[in-house]
PDB file of N, CA and C in Angstrom:
ATOM      1  N   MET A   1     100.978 104.391 135.279  1.00 79.00           N
ATOM      2  CA  MET A   1     101.004 104.687 134.269  1.00 79.00           C
ATOM      3  C   MET A   1     101.570 103.252 133.473  1.00 79.00           C
ATOM      4  N   TRP A   2     103.079 103.590 134.219  1.00 81.00           N
ATOM      5  CA  TRP A   2     104.073 102.478 133.167  1.00 81.00           C
ATOM      6  C   TRP A   2     103.550 101.358 134.038  1.00 81.00           C
ATOM      7  N   ARG A   3     102.865 100.744 134.935  1.00 87.00           N
ATOM      8  CA  ARG A   3     102.460  99.509 134.946  1.00 87.00           C
ATOM      9  C   ARG A   3     101.632  98.740 134.264  1.00 87.00           C
ATOM     10  N   ILE A   4     101.183  99.713 133.331  1.00 83.00           N
ATOM     11  CA  ILE A   4      99.882  98.943 132.518  1.00 83.00           C
ATOM     12  C   ILE A   4     101.096  98.275 131.518  1.00 83.00           C
ATOM     13  N   TRP A   5     102.001  99.020 130.314  1.00 84.00           N
ATOM     14  CA  TRP A   5     102.751  98.765 130.015  1.00 84.00           C
ATOM     15  C   TRP A   5     103.181  97.577 129.843  1.00 84.00           C
ATOM     16  N   LEU A   6     103.375  97.452 131.049  1.00 88.00           N
ATOM     17  CA  LEU A   6     104.446  96.214 131.803  1.00 88.00           C
ATOM     18  C   LEU A   6     103.402  94.714 131.704  1.00 88.00           C
ATOM     19  N   LEU A   7     102.106  94.890 131.936  1.00 92.00           N
ATOM     20  CA  LEU A   7     101.040  94.202 131.216  1.00 92.00           C
ATOM     21  C   LEU A   7     100.891  93.648 130.223  1.00 92.00           C
ATOM     22  N   PHE A   8     101.029  95.230 129.076  1.00 90.00           N
ATOM     23  CA  PHE A   8     100.495  94.468 127.340  1.00 90.00           C
ATOM     24  C   PHE A   8     101.960  95.106 126.688  1.00 90.00           C
ATOM     25  N   ASP A   9     102.506  94.280 125.549  1.00 91.00           N
ATOM     26  CA  ASP A   9     102.901  94.429 124.846  1.00 91.00           C
ATOM     27  C   ASP A   9     102.781  95.927 123.906  1.00 91.00           C
ATOM     28  N   PRO A  10     103.369  97.048 124.276  1.00 90.00           N
ATOM     29  CA  PRO A  10     103.466  98.127 123.910  1.00 90.00           C
ATOM     30  C   PRO A  10     102.970  97.860 121.717  1.00 90.00           C
ATOM     31  N   ARG A  11     104.147  97.229 121.232  1.00 94.00           N
ATOM     32  CA  ARG A  11     103.867  96.846 119.689  1.00 94.00           C
ATOM     33  C   ARG A  11     102.342  96.134 119.285  1.00 94.00           C
ATOM     34  N   ARG A  12     102.067  95.596 120.303  1.00 94.00           N
ATOM     35  CA  ARG A  12     100.595  94.542 120.009  1.00 94.00           C
ATOM     36  C   ARG A  12      99.635  95.559 120.504  1.00 94.00           C
ATOM     37  N   VAL A  13      99.771  96.431 121.121  1.00 93.00           N
ATOM     38  CA  VAL A  13      98.694  97.547 121.538  1.00 93.00           C
ATOM     39  C   VAL A  13      98.792  98.935 120.369  1.00 93.00           C
ATOM     40  N   LEU A  14      99.737  99.006 119.567  1.00 94.00           N
ATOM     41  CA  LEU A  14     100.075 100.212 118.954  1.00 94.00           C
ATOM     42  C   LEU A  14      99.224  99.672 117.293  1.00 94.00           C
ATOM     43  N   VAL A  15      99.492  98.052 117.101  1.00 97.00           N
ATOM     44  CA  VAL A  15      99.017  97.570 116.007  1.00 97.00           C
ATOM     45  C   VAL A  15      97.839  97.352 116.222  1.00 97.00           C
ATOM     46  N   ALA A  16      97.282  96.780 117.303  1.00 97.00           N
ATOM     47  CA  ALA A  16      95.840  96.846 117.345  1.00 97.00           C
ATOM     48  C   ALA A  16      95.035  97.965 117.241  1.00 97.00           C
ATOM     49  N   MET A  17      95.245  99.237 117.773  1.00 97.00           N
ATOM     50  CA  MET A  17      94.679 100.763 117.506  1.00 97.00           C
ATOM     51  C   MET A  17      94.960 100.906 116.395  1.00 97.00           C
ATOM     52  N   THR A  18      95.801 100.643 115.676  1.00 98.00           N
ATOM     53  CA  THR A  18      96.219 101.100 114.188  1.00 98.00           C
ATOM     54  C   THR A  18      95.054 100.135 113.356  1.00 98.00           C
ATOM     55  N   VAL A  19      94.773  99.026 113.438  1.00 98.00           N
ATOM     56  CA  VAL A  19      93.947  98.652 112.599  1.00 98.00           C
ATOM     57  C   VAL A  19      92.598  98.788 112.825  1.00 98.00           C
ATOM     58  N   ALA A  20      92.362  99.222 114.462  1.00 98.00           N
ATOM     59  CA  ALA A  20      90.922  99.290 115.234  1.00 98.00           C
ATOM     60  C   ALA A  20      90.748 100.864 114.199  1.00 98.00           C
ATOM     61  N   LEU A  21      91.127 101.324 113.956  1.00 98.00           N
ATOM     62  CA  LEU A  21      90.718 103.207 113.896  1.00 98.00           C
ATOM     63  C   LEU A  21      90.852 102.548 112.317  1.00 98.00           C
ATOM     64  N   VAL A  22      91.798 102.210 111.760  1.00 98.00           N
ATOM     65  CA  VAL A  22      91.134 101.961 109.947  1.00 98.00           C
ATOM     66  C   VAL A  22      90.265 101.590 109.797  1.00 98.00           C
ATOM     67  N   THR A  23      89.751 100.084 110.476  1.00 98.00           N
ATOM     68  CA  THR A  23      88.452  99.873 110.143  1.00 98.00           C
ATOM     69  C   THR A  23      87.354 100.674 110.141  1.00 98.00           C
ATOM     70  N   MET A  24      87.544 101.589 111.356  1.00 97.00           N
ATOM     71  CA  MET A  24      86.322 101.835 111.435  1.00 97.00           C
ATOM     72  C   MET A  24      86.340 103.560 110.822  1.00 97.00           C
ATOM     73  N   VAL A  25      87.021 104.401 110.425  1.00 96.00           N
ATOM     74  CA  VAL A  25      87.257 104.970 109.251  1.00 96.00           C
ATOM     75  C   VAL A  25      87.060 104.348 108.139  1.00 96.00           C
ATOM     76  N   LEU A  26      87.498 103.556 107.701  1.00 95.00           N
ATOM     77  CA  LEU A  26      86.462 103.025 106.035  1.00 95.00           C
ATOM     78  C   LEU A  26      85.305 102.628 106.547  1.00 95.00           C
ATOM     79  N   LEU A  27      84.765 102.121 107.643  1.00 94.00           N
ATOM     80  CA  LEU A  27      83.407 101.506 107.819  1.00 94.00           C
ATOM     81  C   LEU A  27      82.645 103.472 107.728  1.00 94.00           C
ATOM     82  N   LEU A  28      83.087 104.072 108.806  1.00 91.00           N
ATOM     83  CA  LEU A  28      82.167 105.216 108.289  1.00 91.00           C
ATOM     84  C   LEU A  28      82.219 105.783 106.947  1.00 91.00           C
ATOM     85  N   HIS A  29      83.368 105.722 106.346  1.00 89.00           N
ATOM     86  CA  HIS A  29      83.369 106.503 104.994  1.00 89.00           C
ATOM     87  C   HIS A  29      82.428 105.785 104.162  1.00 89.00           C
ATOM     88  N   PHE A  30      82.370 104.343 104.402  1.00 88.00           N
ATOM     89  CA  PHE A  30      81.281 103.660 103.261  1.00 88.00           C
ATOM     90  C   PHE A  30      79.727 103.806 104.136  1.00 88.00           C
ATOM     91  N   ILE A  31      79.773 103.780 105.539  1.00 86.00           N
ATOM     92  CA  ILE A  31      78.283 104.719 105.876  1.00 86.00           C
ATOM     93  C   ILE A  31      77.535 105.761 104.625  1.00 86.00           C
ATOM     94  N   MET A  32      79.164 106.840 104.962  1.00 83.00           N
ATOM     95  CA  MET A  32      78.684 107.642 104.406  1.00 83.00           C
ATOM     96  C   MET A  32      78.201 108.027 102.979  1.00 83.00           C
ATOM     97  N   ILE A  33      79.327 107.306 102.178  1.00 80.00           N
ATOM     98  CA  ILE A  33      79.289 106.768 100.955  1.00 80.00           C
ATOM     99  C   ILE A  33      77.784 106.433 100.493  1.00 80.00           C
ATOM    100  N   SER A  34      77.268 105.700 101.255  1.00 79.00           N
ATOM    101  CA  SER A  34      76.061 105.100 100.922  1.00 79.00           C
ATOM    102  C   SER A  34      74.948 105.700 101.110  1.00 79.00           C
ATOM    103  N   GLY A  35      75.075 106.862 101.802  1.00 75.00           N
ATOM    104  CA  GLY A  35      73.730 107.531 102.017  1.00 75.00           C
ATOM    105  C   GLY A  35      72.983 108.241 100.713  1.00 75.00           C
ATOM    106  N   PRO A  36      72.301 108.690 100.570  1.00 72.00           N
ATOM    107  CA  PRO A  36      71.331 109.374  99.650  1.00 72.00           C
ATOM    108  C   PRO A  36      72.255 111.049 100.006  1.00 72.00           C
ATOM    109  N   THR A  37      72.790 111.438 100.365  1.00 73.00           N
ATOM    110  CA  THR A  37      73.334 112.809 100.503  1.00 73.00           C
ATOM    111  C   THR A  37      74.763 112.408  99.872  1.00 73.00           C
ATOM    112  N   TYR A  38      75.543 111.528  99.985  1.00 70.00           N
ATOM    113  CA  TYR A  38      77.001 111.901  99.466  1.00 70.00           C
ATOM    114  C   TYR A  38      76.643 110.387  98.498  1.00 70.00           C
ATOM    115  N   ASP A  39      76.203 110.421  97.979  1.00 66.00           N
ATOM    116  CA  ASP A  39      75.682 109.384  96.451  1.00 66.00           C
ATOM    117  C   ASP A  39      76.887 109.687  95.480  1.00 66.00           C
ATOM    118  N   ILE A  40      77.891 108.277  94.992  1.00 64.00           N
ATOM    119  CA  ILE A  40      78.958 109.017  94.324  1.00 64.00           C
ATOM    120  C   ILE A  40      77.900 109.211  92.388  1.00 64.00           C
ATOM    121  N   ASP A  41      76.595 108.348  92.223  1.00 65.00           N
ATOM    122  CA  ASP A  41      76.287 108.848  91.220  1.00 65.00           C
ATOM    123  C   ASP A  41      75.914 110.358  91.210  1.00 65.00           C
ATOM    124  N   THR A  42      75.282 110.894  92.370  1.00 64.00           N
ATOM    125  CA  THR A  42      75.138 112.009  92.349  1.00 64.00           C
ATOM    126  C   THR A  42      76.187 113.157  92.227  1.00 64.00           C
ATOM    127  N   TRP A  43      77.457 112.842  92.550  1.00 64.00           N
ATOM    128  CA  TRP A  43      78.365 113.885  92.379  1.00 64.00           C
ATOM    129  C   TRP A  43      79.155 113.447  91.192  1.00 64.00           C
ATOM    130  N   ALA A  44      78.778 112.469  90.332  1.00 65.00           N
ATOM    131  CA  ALA A  44      79.722 112.454  89.458  1.00 65.00           C
ATOM    132  C   ALA A  44      78.901 112.640  88.229  1.00 65.00           C
ATOM    133  N   GLY A  45      77.941 112.732  88.318  1.00 64.00           N
ATOM    134  CA  GLY A  45      76.617 112.525  86.993  1.00 64.00           C
ATOM    135  C   GLY A  45      76.278 114.153  86.747  1.00 64.00           C
ATOM    136  N   GLY A  46      76.224 114.968  87.981  1.00 61.00           N
ATOM    137  CA  GLY A  46      75.943 116.321  88.378  1.00 61.00           C
ATOM    138  C   GLY A  46      74.367 116.161  89.061  1.00 61.00           C
ATOM    139  N   PRO A  47      73.509 116.891  89.068  1.00 61.00           N
ATOM    140  CA  PRO A  47      72.485 117.122  89.637  1.00 61.00           C
ATOM    141  C   PRO A  47      71.671 116.126  89.344  1.00 61.00           C
ATOM    142  N   PRO A  48      70.840 115.807  89.964  1.00 60.00           N
ATOM    143  CA  PRO A  48      69.610 114.322  89.845  1.00 60.00           C
ATOM    144  C   PRO A  48      68.618 115.390  88.603  1.00 60.00           C
ATOM    145  N   GLN A  49      68.199 114.573  87.799  1.00 64.00           N
ATOM    146  CA  GLN A  49      67.219 115.081  86.936  1.00 64.00           C
ATOM    147  C   GLN A  49      65.891 114.750  87.051  1.00 64.00           C
ATOM    148  N   PRO A  50      64.863 115.371  87.018  1.00 67.00           N
ATOM    149  CA  PRO A  50      63.606 114.940  87.646  1.00 67.00           C
ATOM    150  C   PRO A  50      62.718 114.214  86.994  1.00 67.00           C
ATOM    151  N   ALA A  51      61.990 113.541  87.658  1.00 64.00           N
ATOM    152  CA  ALA A  51      61.423 112.390  87.168  1.00 64.00           C
ATOM    153  C   ALA A  51      60.201 112.271  85.788  1.00 64.00           C
ATOM    154  N   ALA A  52      59.965 111.985  85.110  1.00 61.00           N
ATOM    155  CA  ALA A  52      59.527 112.357  84.264  1.00 61.00           C
ATOM    156  C   ALA A  52      57.726 112.396  84.110  1.00 61.00           C
ATOM    157  N   SER A  53      57.283 113.007  84.036  1.00 61.00           N
ATOM    158  CA  SER A  53      55.506 113.121  84.595  1.00 61.00           C
ATOM    159  C   SER A  53      54.786 112.023  83.969  1.00 61.00           C
ATOM    160  N   THR A  54      54.098 111.114  84.652  1.00 63.00           N
ATOM    161  CA  THR A  54      52.986 110.334  84.018  1.00 63.00           C
ATOM    162  C   THR A  54      51.561 110.884  83.680  1.00 63.00           C
ATOM    163  N   ALA A  55      51.222 112.315  84.193  1.00 56.00           N
ATOM    164  CA  ALA A  55      50.360 112.512  83.665  1.00 56.00           C
ATOM    165  C   ALA A  55      49.453 113.233  82.661  1.00 56.00           C
ATOM    166  N   ALA A  56      49.018 113.000  82.218  1.00 55.00           N
ATOM    167  CA  ALA A  56      48.242 113.434  81.011  1.00 55.00           C
ATOM    168  C   ALA A  56      48.045 115.116  81.225  1.00 55.00           C
ATOM    169  N   PRO A  57      48.446 116.030  80.195  1.00 59.00           N
ATOM    170  CA  PRO A  57      47.988 117.454  80.246  1.00 59.00           C
ATOM    171  C   PRO A  57      46.574 117.720  80.309  1.00 59.00           C
TER     172      PRO A  57
END
């Protein structure tokens, strides 16, 4: 295992891993927020209102 660190600079590896993980976390959060289940409008505005009926009684 120690020979791997002779090939790679530990500081660069740790920075690259941090950047990759932060990018992945942000991407996954934005994907989840953009979905209908976790829509920010639904959470902030309360439950969705039923659509108005267009059929005559």
